[in-house]
Short mmCIF file of C-alpha atoms in Angstrom, two decimals:
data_model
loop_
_atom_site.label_atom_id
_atom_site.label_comp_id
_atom_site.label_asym_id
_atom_site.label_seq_id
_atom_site.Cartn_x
_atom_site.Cartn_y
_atom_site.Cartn_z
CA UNK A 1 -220.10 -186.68 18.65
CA UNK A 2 -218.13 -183.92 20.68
CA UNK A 3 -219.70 -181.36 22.47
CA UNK A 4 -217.84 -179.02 19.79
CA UNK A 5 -219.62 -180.79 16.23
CA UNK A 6 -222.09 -179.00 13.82
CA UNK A 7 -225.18 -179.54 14.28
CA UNK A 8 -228.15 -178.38 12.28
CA UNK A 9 -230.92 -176.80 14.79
CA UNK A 10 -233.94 -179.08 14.65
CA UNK A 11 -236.19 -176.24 13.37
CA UNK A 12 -234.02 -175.50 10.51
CA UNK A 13 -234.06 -179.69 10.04
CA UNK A 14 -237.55 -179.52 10.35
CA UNK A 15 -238.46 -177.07 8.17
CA UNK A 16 -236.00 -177.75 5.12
CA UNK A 17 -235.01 -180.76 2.44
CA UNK A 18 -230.94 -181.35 2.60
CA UNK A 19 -229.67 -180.37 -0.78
CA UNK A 20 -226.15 -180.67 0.45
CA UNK A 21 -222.59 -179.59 2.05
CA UNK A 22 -220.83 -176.92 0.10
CA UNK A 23 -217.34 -176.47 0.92
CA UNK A 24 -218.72 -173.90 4.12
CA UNK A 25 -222.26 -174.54 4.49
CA UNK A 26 -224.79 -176.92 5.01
CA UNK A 27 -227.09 -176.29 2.05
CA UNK A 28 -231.04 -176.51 2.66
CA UNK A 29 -234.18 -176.05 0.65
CA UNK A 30 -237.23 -174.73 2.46
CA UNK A 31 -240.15 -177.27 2.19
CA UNK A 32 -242.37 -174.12 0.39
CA UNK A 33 -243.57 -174.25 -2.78
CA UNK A 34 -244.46 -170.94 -3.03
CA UNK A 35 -241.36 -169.98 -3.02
CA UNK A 36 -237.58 -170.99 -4.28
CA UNK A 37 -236.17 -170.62 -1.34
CA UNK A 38 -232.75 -171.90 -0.15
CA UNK A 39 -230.91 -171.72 3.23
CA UNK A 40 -226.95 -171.47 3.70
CA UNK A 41 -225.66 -172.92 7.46
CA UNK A 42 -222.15 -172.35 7.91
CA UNK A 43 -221.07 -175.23 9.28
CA UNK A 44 -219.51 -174.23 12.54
CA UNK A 45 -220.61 -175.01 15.75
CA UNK A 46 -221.90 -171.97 17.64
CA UNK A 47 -222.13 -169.03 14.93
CA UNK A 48 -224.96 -166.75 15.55
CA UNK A 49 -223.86 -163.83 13.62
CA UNK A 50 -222.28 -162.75 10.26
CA UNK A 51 -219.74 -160.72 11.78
CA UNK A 52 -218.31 -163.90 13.61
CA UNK A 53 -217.15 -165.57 10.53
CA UNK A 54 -213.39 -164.76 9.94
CA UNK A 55 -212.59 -163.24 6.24
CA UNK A 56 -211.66 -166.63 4.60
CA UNK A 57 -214.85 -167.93 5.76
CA UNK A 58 -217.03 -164.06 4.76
CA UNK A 59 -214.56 -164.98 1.25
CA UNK A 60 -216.53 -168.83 0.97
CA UNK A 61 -220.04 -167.54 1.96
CA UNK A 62 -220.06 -165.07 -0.42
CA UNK A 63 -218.99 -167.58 -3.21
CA UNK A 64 -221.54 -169.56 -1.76
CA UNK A 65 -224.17 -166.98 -1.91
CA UNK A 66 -223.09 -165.99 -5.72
CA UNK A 67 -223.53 -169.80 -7.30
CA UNK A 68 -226.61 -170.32 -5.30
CA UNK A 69 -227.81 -166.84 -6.44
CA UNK A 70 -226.65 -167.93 -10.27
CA UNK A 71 -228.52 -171.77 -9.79
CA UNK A 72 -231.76 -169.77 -8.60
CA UNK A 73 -231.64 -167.64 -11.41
CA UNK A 74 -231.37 -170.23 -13.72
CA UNK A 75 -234.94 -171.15 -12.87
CA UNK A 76 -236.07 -168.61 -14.75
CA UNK A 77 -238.85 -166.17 -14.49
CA UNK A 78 -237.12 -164.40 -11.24
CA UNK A 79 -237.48 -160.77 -10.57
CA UNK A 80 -235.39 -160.72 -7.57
CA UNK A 81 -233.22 -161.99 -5.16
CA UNK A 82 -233.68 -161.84 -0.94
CA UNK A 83 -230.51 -162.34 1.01
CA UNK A 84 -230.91 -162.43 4.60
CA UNK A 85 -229.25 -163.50 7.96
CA UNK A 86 -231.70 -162.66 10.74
CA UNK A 87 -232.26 -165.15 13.42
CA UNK A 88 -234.65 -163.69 15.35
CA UNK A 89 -236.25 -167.12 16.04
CA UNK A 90 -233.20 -169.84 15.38
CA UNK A 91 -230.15 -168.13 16.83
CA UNK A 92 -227.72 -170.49 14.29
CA UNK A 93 -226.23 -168.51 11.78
CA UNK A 94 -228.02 -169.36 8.48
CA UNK A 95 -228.70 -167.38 5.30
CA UNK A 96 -231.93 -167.29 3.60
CA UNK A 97 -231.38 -166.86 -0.51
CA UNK A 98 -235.19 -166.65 -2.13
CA UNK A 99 -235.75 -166.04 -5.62
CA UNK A 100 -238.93 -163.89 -5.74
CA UNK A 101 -241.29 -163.66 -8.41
CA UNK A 102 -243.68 -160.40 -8.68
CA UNK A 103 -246.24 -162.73 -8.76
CA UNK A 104 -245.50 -164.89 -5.69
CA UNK A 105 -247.81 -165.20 -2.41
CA UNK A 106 -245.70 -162.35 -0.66
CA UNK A 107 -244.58 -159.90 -3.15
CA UNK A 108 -243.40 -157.58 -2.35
CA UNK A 109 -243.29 -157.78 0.86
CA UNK A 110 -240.39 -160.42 2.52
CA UNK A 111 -241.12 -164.49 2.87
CA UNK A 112 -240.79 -164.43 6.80
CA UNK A 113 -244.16 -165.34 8.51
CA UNK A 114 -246.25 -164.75 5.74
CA UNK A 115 -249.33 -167.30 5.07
CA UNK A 116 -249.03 -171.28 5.51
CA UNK A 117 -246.21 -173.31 3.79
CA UNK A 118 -247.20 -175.43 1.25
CA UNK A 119 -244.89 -178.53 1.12
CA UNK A 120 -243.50 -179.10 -1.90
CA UNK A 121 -244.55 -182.84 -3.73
CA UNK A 122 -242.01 -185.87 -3.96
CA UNK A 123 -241.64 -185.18 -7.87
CA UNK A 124 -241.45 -181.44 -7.71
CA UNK A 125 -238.77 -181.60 -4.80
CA UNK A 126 -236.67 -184.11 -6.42
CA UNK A 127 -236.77 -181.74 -9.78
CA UNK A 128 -235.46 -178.71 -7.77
CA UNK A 129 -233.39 -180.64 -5.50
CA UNK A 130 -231.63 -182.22 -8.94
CA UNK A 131 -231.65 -178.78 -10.12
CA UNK A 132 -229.59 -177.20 -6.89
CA UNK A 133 -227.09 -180.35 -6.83
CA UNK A 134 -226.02 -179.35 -10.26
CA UNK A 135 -222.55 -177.46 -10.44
CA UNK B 1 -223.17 -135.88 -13.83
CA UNK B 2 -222.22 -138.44 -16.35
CA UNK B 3 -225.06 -140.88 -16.79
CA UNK B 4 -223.06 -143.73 -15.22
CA UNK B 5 -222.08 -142.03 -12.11
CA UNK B 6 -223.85 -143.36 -8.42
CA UNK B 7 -226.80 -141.65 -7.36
CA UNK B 8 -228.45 -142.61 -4.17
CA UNK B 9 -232.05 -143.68 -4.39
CA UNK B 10 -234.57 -140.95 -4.29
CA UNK B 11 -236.47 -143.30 -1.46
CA UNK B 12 -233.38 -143.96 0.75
CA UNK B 13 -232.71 -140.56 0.34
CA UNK B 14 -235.78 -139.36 1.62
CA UNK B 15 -236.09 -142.50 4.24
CA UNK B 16 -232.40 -141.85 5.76
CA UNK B 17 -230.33 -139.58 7.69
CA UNK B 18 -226.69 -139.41 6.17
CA UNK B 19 -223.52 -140.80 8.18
CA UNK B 20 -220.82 -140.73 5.26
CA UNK B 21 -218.85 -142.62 3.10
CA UNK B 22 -217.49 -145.58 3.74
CA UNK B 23 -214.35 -147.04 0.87
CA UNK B 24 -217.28 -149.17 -1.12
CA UNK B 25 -220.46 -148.32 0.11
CA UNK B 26 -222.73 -144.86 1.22
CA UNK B 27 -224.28 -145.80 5.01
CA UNK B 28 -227.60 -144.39 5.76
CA UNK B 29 -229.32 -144.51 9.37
CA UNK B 30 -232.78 -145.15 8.90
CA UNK B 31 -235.07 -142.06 10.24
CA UNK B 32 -236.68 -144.54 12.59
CA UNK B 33 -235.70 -144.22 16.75
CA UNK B 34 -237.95 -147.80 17.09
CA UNK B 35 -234.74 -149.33 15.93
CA UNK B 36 -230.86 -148.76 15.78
CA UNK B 37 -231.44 -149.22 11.36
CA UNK B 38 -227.95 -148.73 9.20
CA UNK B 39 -228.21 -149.36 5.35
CA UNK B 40 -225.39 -149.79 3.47
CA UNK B 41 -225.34 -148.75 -0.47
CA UNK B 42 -222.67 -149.60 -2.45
CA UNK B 43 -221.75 -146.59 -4.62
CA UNK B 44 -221.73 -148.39 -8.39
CA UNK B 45 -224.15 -147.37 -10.43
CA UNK B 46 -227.12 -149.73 -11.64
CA UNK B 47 -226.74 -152.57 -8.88
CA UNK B 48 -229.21 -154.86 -8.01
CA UNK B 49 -228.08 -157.75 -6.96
CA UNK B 50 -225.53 -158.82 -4.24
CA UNK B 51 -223.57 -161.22 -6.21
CA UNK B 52 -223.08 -158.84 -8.94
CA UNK B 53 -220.26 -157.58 -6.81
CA UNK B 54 -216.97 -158.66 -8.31
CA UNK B 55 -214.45 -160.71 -4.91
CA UNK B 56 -213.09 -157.49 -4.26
CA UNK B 57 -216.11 -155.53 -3.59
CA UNK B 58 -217.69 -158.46 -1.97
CA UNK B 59 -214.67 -158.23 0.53
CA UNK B 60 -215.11 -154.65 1.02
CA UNK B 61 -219.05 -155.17 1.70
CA UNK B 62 -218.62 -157.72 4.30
CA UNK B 63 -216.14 -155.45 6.47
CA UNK B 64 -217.81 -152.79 6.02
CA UNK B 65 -220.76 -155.23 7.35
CA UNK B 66 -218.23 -156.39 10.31
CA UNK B 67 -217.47 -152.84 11.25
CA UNK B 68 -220.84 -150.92 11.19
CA UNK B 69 -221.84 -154.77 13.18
CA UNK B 70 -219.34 -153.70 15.93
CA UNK B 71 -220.56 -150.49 16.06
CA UNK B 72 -223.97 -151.39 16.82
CA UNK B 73 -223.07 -153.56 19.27
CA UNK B 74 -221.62 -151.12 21.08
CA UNK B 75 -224.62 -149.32 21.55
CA UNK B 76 -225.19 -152.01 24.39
CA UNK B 77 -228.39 -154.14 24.96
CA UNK B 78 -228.53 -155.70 21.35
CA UNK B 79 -229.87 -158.92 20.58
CA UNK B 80 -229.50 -160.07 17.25
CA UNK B 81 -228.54 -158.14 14.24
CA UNK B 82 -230.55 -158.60 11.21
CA UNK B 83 -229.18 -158.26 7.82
CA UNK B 84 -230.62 -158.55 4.83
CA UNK B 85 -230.29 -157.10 0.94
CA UNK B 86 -233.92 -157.48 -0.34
CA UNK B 87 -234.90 -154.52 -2.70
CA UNK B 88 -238.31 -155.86 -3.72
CA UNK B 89 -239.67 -151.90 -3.39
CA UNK B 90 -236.10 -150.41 -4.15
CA UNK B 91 -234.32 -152.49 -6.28
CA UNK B 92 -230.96 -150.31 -5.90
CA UNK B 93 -228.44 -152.84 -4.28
CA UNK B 94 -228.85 -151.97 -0.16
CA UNK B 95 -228.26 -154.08 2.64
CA UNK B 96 -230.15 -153.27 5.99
CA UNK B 97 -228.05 -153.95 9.35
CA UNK B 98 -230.43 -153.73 12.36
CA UNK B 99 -229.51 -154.05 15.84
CA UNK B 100 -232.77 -156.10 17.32
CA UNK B 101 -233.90 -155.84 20.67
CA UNK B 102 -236.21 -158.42 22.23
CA UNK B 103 -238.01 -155.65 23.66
CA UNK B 104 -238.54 -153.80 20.26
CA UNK B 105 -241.44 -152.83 18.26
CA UNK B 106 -241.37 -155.76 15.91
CA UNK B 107 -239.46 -158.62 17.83
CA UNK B 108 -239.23 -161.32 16.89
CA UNK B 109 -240.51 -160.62 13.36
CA UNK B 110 -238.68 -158.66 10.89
CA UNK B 111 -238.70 -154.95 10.81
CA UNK B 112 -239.98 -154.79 7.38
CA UNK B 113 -243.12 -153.18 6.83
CA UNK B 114 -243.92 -152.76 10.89
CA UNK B 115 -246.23 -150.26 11.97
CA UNK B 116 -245.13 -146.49 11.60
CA UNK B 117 -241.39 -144.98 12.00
CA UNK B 118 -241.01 -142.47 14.41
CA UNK B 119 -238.07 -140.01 12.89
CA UNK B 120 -235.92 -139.19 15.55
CA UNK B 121 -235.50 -135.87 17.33
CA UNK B 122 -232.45 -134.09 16.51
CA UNK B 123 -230.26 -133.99 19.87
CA UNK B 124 -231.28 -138.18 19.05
CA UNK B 125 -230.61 -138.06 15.92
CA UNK B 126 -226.83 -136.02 16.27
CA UNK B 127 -225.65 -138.42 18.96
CA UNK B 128 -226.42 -141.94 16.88
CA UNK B 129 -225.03 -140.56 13.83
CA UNK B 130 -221.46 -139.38 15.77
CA UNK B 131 -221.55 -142.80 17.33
CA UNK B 132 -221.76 -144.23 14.23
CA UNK B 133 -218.90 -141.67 12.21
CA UNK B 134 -216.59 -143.08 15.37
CA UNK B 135 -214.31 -145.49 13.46
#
């Protein structure tokens, strides 16, 4: 591999279920069942911050960020949507999309560090995995 | 005021210090001195959701992202920037840009929520917000 390839950090691999490669990003599912909660990496070696991606690539992130947003709607039951690039921990640029429920283990305050994850079972992952994959 | 035209949030308003109008979107410094804390407001009435911005609005957002970005920068010793549109509290569409500091109050968690602001004193207060009016 060249010293220049993507590569996913290994917490972000750690923590996450591939869904799949969008035209831009690398598209991840946290392993959480608390909380529908999906991760956008674009996949360019050494991004750390939104304002590094040129406008084509701001123009595919965004469309990235809008059919995600539309497939996490589609779950139903969703009182609002999270959108976040912070990177306090992982320095690679990667955008958290959550679908948050007034009801759900954080509301309202925001997912980060709050409480244990709860890994999601085979059948339940494969369901929302499916469910993401779908156009 | 015709019922469909933008009015700011009564709790941004009363959370914020005012640094103008930007072409798509209001930007707000957060009354906080713990953190360099921009929020940008998109001036359509009854938003809530990022990707219910049409391309061309989207495109606007994200330079006005890149630019206010730059700007923070600037202010030297920065970090990460954090950026986020959550509005689980205030669900008028806003997206927070914060200029993080490893040595800040809430590093390397969020900002959300952390302990108590501390509103700046004016001479402060006059010198971020012409920094930030400098295009």
């Amino acid at each position: 591999m060249s010293p220049s390839a993507f590569e996913l950090h290994p917490q972000l691999a750690a923590d996450t279920l591939l869904v799949g490669d969008l035209p831009l990003s690398r598209l991840l599912l946290m392993n959480d069942a608390r909380f529908p909660w999906c991760i956008l990496v674009p996949r360019h070696p050494g991004l750390r911050e939104l304002h590094e991606l040129d406008e084509a690539d701001s123009t595919a992130l965004f469309a990235e960020i809008r059919q995600l947003s539309q497939r996490l709607l589609a779950l139903g039951d969703v009182d609002k949507l999270n959108v976040a690039a912070l990177g306090n921990r992982v320095a690679q640029l990667h955008v958290h999309v959550v679908a948050r429920r007034s009801t759900d283990a954080a509301w309202p305050d925001p997912v980060w560090g709050k409480g244990t994850p709860q890994p999601y079972d085979p059948a339940q992952a494969e369901a929302l995995l499916t469910h993401l994959r779908t156009p």
